PDB file of C-alpha atoms and ligand atoms in Angstrom:
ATOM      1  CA  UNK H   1     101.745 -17.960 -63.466  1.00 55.00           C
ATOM      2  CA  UNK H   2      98.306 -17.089 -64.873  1.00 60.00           C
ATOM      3  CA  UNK H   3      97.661 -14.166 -66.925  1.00 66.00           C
ATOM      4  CA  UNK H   4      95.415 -11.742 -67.695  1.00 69.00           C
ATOM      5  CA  UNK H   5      93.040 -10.718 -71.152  1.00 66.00           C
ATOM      6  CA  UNK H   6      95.254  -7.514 -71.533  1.00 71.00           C
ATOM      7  CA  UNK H   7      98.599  -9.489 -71.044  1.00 93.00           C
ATOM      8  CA  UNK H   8      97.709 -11.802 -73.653  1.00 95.00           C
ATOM      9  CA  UNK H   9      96.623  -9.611 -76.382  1.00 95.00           C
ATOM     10  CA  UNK H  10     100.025  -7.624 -75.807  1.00 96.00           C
ATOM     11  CA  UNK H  11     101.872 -11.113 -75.926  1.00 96.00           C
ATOM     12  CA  UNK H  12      99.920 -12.335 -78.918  1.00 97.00           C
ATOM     13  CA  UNK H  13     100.842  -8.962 -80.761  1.00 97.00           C
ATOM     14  CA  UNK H  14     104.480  -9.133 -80.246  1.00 97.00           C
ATOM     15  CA  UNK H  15     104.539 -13.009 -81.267  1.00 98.00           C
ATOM     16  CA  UNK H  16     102.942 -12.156 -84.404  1.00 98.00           C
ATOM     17  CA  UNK H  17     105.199  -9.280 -84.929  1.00 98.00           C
ATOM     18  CA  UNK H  18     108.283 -11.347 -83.971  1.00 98.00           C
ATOM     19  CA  UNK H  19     107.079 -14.010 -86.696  1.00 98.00           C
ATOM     20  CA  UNK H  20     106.503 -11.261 -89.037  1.00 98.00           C
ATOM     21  CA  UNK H  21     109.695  -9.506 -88.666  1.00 98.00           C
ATOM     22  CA  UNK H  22     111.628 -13.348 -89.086  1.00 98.00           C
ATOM     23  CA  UNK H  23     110.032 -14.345 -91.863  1.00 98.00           C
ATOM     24  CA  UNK H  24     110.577 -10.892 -93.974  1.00 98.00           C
ATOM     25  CA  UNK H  25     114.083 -10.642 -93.184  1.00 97.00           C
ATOM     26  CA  UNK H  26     114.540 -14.242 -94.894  1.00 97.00           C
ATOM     27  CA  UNK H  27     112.119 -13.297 -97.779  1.00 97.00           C
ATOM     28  CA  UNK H  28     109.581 -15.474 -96.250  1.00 97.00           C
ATOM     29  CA  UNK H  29     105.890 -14.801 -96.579  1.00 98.00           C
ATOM     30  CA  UNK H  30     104.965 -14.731 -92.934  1.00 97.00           C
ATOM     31  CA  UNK H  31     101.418 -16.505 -93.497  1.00 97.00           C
ATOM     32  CA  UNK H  32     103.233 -19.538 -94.453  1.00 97.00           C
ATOM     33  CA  UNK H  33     103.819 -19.803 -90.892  1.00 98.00           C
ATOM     34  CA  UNK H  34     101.397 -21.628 -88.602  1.00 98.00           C
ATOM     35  CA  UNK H  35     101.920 -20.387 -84.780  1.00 98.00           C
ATOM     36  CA  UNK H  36     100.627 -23.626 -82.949  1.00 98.00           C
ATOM     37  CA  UNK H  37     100.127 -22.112 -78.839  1.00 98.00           C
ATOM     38  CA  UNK H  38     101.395 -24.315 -76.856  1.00 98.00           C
ATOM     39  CA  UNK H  39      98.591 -24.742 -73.944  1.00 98.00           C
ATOM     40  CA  UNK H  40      99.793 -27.634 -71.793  1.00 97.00           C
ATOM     41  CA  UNK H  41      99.354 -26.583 -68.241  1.00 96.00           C
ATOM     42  CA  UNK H  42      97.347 -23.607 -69.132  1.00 96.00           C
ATOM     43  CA  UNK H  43      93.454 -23.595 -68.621  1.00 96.00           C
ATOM     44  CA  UNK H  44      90.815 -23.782 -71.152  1.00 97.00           C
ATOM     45  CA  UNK H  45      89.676 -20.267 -70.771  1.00 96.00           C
ATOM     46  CA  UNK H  46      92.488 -18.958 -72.146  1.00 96.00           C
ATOM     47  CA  UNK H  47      92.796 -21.259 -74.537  1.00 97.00           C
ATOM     48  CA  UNK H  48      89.232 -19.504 -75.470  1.00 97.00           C
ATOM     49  CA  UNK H  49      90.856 -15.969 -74.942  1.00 97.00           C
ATOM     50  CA  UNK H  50      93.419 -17.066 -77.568  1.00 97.00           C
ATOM     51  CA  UNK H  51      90.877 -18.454 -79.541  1.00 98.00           C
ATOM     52  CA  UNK H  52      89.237 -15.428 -79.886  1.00 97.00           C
ATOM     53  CA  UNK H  53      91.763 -12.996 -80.829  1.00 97.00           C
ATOM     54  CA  UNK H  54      92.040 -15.352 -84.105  1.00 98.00           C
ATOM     55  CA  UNK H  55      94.469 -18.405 -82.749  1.00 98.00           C
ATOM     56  CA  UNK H  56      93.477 -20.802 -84.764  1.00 98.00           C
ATOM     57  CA  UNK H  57      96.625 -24.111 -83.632  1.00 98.00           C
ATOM     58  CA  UNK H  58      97.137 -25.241 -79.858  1.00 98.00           C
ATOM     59  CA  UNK H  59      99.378 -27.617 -78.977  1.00 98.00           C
ATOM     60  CA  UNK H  60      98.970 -30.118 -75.827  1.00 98.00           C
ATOM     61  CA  UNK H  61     101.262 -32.577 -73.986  1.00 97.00           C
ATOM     62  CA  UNK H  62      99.317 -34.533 -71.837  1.00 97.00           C
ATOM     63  CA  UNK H  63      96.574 -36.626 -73.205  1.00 97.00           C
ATOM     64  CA  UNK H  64      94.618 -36.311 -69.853  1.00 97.00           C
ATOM     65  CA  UNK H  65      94.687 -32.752 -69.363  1.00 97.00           C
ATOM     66  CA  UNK H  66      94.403 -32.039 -72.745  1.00 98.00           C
ATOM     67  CA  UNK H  67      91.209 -34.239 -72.793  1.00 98.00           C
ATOM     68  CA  UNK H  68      89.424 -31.699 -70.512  1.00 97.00           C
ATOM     69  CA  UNK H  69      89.952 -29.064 -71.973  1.00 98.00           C
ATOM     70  CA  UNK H  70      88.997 -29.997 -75.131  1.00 98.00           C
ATOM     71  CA  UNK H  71      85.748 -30.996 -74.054  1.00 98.00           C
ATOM     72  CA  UNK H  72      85.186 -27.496 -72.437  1.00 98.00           C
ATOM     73  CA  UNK H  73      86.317 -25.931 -75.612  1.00 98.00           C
ATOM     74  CA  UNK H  74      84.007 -28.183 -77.801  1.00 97.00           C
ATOM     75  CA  UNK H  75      81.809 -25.380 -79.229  1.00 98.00           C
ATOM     76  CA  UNK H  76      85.237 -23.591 -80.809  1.00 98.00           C
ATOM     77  CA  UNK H  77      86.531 -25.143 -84.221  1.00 96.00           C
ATOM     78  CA  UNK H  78      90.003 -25.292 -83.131  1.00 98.00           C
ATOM     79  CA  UNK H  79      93.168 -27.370 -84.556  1.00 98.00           C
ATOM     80  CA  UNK H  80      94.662 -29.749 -82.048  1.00 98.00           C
ATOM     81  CA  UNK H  81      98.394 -30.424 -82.463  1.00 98.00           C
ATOM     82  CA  UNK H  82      99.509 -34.052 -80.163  1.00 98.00           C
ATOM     83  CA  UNK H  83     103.411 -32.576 -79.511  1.00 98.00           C
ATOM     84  CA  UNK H  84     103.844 -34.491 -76.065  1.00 95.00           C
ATOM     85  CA  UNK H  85     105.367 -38.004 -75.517  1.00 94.00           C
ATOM     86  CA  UNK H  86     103.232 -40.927 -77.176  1.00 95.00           C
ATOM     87  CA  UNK H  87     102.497 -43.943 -74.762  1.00 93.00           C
ATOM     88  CA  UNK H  88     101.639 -46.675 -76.505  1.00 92.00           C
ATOM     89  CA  UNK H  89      98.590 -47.185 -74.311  1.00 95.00           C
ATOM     90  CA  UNK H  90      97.516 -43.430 -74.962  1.00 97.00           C
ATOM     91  CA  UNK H  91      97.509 -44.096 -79.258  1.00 98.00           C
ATOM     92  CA  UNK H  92      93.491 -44.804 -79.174  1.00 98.00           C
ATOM     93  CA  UNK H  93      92.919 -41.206 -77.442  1.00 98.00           C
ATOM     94  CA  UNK H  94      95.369 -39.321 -79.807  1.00 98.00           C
ATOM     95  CA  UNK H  95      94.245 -41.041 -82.537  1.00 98.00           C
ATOM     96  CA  UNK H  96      90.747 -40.256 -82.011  1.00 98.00           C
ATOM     97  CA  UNK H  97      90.817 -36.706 -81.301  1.00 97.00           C
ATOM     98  CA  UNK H  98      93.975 -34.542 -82.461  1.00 98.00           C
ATOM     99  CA  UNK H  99      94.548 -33.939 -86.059  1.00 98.00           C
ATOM    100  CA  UNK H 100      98.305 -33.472 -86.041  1.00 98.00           C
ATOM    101  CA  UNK H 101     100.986 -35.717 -84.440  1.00 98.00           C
ATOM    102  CA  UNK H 102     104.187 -34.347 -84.144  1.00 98.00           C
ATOM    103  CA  UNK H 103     106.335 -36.737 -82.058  1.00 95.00           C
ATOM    104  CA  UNK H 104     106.752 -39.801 -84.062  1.00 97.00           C
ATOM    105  CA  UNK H 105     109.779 -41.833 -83.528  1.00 96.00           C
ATOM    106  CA  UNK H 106     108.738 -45.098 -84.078  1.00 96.00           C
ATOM    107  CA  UNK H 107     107.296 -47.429 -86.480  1.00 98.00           C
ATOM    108  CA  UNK H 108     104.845 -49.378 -83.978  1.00 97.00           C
ATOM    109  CA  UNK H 109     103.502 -45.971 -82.730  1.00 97.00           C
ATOM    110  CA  UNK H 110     102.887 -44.933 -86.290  1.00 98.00           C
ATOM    111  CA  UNK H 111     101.269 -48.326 -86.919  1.00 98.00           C
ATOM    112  CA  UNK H 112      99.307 -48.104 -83.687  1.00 98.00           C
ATOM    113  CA  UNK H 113      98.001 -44.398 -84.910  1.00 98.00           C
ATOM    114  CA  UNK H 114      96.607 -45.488 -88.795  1.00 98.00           C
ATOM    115  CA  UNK H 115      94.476 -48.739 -87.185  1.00 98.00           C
ATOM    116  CA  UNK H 116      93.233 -46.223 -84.748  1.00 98.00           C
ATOM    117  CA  UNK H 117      92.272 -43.341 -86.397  1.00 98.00           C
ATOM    118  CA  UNK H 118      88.275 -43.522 -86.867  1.00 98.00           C
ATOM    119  CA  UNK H 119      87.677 -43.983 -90.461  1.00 96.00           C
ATOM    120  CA  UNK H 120      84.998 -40.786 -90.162  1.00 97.00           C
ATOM    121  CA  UNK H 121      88.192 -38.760 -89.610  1.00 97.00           C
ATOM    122  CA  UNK H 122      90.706 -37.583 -92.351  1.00 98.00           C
ATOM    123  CA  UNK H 123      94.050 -38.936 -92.470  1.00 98.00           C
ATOM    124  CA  UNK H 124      96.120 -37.793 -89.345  1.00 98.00           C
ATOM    125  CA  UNK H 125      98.938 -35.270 -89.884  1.00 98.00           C
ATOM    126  CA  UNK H 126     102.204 -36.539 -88.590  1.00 98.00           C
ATOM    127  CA  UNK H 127     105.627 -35.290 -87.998  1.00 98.00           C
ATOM    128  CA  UNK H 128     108.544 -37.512 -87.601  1.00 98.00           C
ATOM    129  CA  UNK H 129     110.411 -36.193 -84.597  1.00 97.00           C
ATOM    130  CA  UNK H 130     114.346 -35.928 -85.331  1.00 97.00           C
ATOM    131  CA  UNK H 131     117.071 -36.246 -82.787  1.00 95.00           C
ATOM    132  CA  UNK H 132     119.912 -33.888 -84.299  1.00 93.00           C
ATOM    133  CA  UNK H 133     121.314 -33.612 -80.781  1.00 90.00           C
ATOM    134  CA  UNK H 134     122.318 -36.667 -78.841  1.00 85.00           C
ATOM    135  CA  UNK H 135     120.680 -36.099 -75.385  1.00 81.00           C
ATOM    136  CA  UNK H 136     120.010 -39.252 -73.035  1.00 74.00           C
ATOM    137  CA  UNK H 137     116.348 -38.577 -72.216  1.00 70.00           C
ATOM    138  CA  UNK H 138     115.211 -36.997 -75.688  1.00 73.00           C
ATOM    139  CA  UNK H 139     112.833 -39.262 -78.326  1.00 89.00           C
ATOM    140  CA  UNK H 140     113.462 -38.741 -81.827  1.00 94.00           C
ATOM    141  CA  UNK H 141     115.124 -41.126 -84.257  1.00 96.00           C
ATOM    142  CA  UNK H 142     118.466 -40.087 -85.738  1.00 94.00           C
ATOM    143  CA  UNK H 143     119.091 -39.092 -89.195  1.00 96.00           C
ATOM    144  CA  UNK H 144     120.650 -42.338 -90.089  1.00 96.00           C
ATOM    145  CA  UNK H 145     117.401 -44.305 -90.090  1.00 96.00           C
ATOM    146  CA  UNK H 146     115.061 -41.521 -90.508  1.00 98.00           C
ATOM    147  CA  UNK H 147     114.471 -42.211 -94.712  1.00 98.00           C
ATOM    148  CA  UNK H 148     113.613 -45.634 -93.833  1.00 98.00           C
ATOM    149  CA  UNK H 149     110.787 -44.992 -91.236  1.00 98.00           C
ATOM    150  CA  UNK H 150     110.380 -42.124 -93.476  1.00 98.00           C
ATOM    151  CA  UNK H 151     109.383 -44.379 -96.049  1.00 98.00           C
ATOM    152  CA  UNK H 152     107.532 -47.178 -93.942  1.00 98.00           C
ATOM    153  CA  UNK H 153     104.862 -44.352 -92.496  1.00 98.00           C
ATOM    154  CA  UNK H 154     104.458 -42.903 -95.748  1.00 98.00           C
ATOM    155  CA  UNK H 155     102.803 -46.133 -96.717  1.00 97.00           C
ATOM    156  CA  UNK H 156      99.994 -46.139 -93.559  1.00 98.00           C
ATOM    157  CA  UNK H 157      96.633 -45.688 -94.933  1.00 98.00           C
ATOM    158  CA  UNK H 158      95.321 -43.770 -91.967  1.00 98.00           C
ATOM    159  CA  UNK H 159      98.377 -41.583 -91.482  1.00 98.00           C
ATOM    160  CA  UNK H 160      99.177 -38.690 -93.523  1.00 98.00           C
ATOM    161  CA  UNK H 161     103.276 -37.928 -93.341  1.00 98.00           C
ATOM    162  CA  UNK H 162     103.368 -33.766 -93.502  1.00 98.00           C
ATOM    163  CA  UNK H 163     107.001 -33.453 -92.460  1.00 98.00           C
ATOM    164  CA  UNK H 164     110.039 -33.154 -89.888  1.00 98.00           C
ATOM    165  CA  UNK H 165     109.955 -32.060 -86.052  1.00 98.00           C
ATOM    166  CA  UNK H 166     112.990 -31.307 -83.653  1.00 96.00           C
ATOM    167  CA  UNK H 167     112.808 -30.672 -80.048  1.00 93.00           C
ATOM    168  CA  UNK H 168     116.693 -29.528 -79.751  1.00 90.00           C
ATOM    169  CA  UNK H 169     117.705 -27.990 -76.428  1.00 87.00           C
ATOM    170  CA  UNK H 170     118.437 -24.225 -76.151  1.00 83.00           C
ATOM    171  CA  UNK H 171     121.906 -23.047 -77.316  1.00 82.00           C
ATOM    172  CA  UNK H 172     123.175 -20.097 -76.587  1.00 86.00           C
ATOM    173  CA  UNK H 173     124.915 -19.748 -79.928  1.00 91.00           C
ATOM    174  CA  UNK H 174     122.614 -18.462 -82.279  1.00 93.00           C
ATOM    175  CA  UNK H 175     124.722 -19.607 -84.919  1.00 93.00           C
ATOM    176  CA  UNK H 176     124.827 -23.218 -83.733  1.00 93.00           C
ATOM    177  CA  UNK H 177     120.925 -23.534 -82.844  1.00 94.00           C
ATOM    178  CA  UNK H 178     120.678 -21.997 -86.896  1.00 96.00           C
ATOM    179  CA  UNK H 179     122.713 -25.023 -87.627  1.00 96.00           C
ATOM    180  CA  UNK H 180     120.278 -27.761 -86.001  1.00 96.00           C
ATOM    181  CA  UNK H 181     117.693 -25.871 -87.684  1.00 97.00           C
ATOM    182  CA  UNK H 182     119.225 -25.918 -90.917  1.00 98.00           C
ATOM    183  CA  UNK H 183     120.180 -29.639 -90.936  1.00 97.00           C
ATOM    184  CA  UNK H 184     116.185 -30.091 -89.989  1.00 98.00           C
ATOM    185  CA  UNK H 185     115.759 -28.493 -93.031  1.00 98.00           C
ATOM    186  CA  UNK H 186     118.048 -30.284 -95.397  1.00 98.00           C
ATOM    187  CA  UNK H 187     116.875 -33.554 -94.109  1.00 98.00           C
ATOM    188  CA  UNK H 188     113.567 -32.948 -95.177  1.00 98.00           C
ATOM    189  CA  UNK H 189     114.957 -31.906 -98.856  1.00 98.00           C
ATOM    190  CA  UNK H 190     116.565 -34.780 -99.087  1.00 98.00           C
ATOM    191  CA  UNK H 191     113.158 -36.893 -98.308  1.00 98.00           C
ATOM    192  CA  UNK H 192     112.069 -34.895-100.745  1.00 98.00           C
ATOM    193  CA  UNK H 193     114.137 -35.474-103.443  1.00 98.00           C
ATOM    194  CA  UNK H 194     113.632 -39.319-103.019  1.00 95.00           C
ATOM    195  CA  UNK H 195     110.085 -38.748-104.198  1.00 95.00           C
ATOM    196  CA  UNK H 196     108.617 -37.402-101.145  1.00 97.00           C
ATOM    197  CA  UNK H 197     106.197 -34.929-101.078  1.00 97.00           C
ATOM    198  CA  UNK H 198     106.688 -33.074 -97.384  1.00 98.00           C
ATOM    199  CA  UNK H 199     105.919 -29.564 -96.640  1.00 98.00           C
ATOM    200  CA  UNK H 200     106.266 -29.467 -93.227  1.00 98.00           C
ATOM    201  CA  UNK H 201     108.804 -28.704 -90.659  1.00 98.00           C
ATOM    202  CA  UNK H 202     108.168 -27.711 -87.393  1.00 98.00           C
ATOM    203  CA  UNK H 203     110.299 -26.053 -85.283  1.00 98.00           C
ATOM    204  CA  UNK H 204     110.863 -23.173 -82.633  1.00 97.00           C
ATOM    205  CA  UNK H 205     110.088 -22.822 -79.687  1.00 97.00           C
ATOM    206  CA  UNK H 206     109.748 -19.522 -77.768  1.00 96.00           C
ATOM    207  CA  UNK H 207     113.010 -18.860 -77.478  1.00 94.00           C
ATOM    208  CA  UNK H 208     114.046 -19.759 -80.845  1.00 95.00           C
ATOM    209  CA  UNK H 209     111.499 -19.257 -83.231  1.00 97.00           C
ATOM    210  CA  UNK H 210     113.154 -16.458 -85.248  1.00 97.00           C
ATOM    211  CA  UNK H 211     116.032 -18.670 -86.462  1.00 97.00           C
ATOM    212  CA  UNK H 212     113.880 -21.570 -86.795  1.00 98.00           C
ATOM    213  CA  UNK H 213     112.180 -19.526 -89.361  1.00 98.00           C
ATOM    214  CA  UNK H 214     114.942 -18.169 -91.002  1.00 98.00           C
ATOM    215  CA  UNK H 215     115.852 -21.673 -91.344  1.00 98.00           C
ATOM    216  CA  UNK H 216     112.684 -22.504 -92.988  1.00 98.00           C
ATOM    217  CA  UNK H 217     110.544 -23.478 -90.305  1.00 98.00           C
ATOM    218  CA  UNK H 218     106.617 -23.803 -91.384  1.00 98.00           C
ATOM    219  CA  UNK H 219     105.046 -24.370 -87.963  1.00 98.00           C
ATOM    220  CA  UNK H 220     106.512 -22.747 -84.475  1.00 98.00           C
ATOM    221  CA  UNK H 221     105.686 -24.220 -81.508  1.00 98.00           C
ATOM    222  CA  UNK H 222     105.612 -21.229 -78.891  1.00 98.00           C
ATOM    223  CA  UNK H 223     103.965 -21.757 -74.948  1.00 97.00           C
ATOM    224  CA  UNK H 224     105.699 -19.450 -72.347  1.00 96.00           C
ATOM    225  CA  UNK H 225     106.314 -16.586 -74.816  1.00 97.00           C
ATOM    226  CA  UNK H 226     102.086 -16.117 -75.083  1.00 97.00           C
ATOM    227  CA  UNK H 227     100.692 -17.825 -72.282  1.00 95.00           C
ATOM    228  CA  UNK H 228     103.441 -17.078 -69.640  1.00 93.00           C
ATOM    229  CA  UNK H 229     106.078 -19.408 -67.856  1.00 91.00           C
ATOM    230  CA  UNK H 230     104.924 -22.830 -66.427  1.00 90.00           C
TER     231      UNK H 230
HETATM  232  C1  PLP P 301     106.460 -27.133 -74.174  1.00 61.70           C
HETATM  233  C2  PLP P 301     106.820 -27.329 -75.587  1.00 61.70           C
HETATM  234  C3  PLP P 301     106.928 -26.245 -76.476  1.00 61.70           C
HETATM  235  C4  PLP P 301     106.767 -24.793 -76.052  1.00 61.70           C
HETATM  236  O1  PLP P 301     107.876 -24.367 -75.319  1.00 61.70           O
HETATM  237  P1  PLP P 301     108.061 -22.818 -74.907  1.00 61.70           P
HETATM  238  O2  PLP P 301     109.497 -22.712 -74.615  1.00 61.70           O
HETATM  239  O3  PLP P 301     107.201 -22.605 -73.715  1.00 61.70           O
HETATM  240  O4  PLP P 301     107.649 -21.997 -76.060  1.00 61.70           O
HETATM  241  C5  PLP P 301     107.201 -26.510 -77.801  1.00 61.70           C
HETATM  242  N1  PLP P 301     107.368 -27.770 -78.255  1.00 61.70           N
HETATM  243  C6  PLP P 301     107.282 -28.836 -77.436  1.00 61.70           C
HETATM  244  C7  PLP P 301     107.457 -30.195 -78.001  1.00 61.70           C
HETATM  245  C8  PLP P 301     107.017 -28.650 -76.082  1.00 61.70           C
HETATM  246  O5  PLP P 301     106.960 -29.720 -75.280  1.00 61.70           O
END
């Protein structure tokens, strides 16, 4: 489904309002929030429409399609967020042209992402990607090992290591997606309080952005919500 200029500025609006509204209930300033528009599937020119009612983020999937777009979009300074799944054979591409990374799972990806990064470029932004609910097709590493790989990316040259991701699938008790978000959140404390210095965690999605930010959330990843379903 495609939509139109109007559609989106009314979409946009009640995102923003939505995010607003979340992060003053929790006594959240709601600027600490970065809304990263998820674009995968969507075409470049509204990735310019967003663009130019201030949307600063976007967030791609596929390193092919994403590619494209980019290219058409080259004249825009925008921030491109990697939030897909990394093949190993795609790390040169990501590498090269996104500055944030938020699917990490795995040391050799990491690895593979410092030696690539182009030494022009600042340090890549990455996300370790947390599986808080065992699923059989999901990535993310579970919190058992995560202050070990935690540890071993911190130490990559090339790679700077911003914070925590979760991809958890929609509940339909509030209180119990809260939860996921809330252990997101106390995982990353507890990095924290072993001498790391993270300040990110990103999580929400369009359905579920308002208690990710109530649970502390600093970047929401929302797609359908502003650009339509897929
Ligand atoms: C597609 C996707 C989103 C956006 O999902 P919506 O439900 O459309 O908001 C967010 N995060 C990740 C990792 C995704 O793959």
């Amino acid at each position: 489904m495609l939509i139109g200029p109007q559609n989106l500025v009314s979409r946009l609006t009640e995102v923003r309002s939505r995010i607003k509204r979340a992060a003053e209930a929790h006594r959240r300033d709601p600027a600490a929030i970065t809304l990263i528009a998820v674009s995968k599937t969507k075409p470049a020119a509204l990735i310019r429409q967003a663009a130019a009612l201030g949307v600063t983020d976007f967030g791609e999937n596929y390193v092919q399609e994403a590619a494209e777009k980019m290219d058409a979009l080259r004249d825009l300074q925008l921030t491109w967020h990697f939030i897909g799944a990394i093949q190993s054979n795609k790390t040169r591409v990501i590498a090269e042209s996104y500055s944030w990374v938020h699917g990490i799972d795995r040391l050799k990806t990491a690895q593979r992402l410092s030696e690539q990064r182009p030494f022009h470029s600042p340090p890549l932004n990455v996300c370790i990607q947390v599986e808080l609910v065992p699923e059989q097709t999901k990535a993310g590493v579970c919190p058992e090992t995560l202050p070990e790989l935690a540890a071993q990316i911190h130490l990559l040259p090339r790679l700077r290591l911003r914070g925590l991701m979760c991809l958890p699938p929609a509940m339909h008790d509030a209180r119990v997606q809260s939860g996921v978000f809330e252990r997101l959140a106390g995982l990353l404390a507890q990095l924290n309080s072993q001498g790391l210095k993270l300040d990110t965690l990103s999580m929400g999605m369009s359905e579920d952005f308002e208690l990710a930010i109530g649970a502390g959330a600093t970047m929401v990843r929302v797609g359908s919500a502003l650009f339509g379903a897929r």
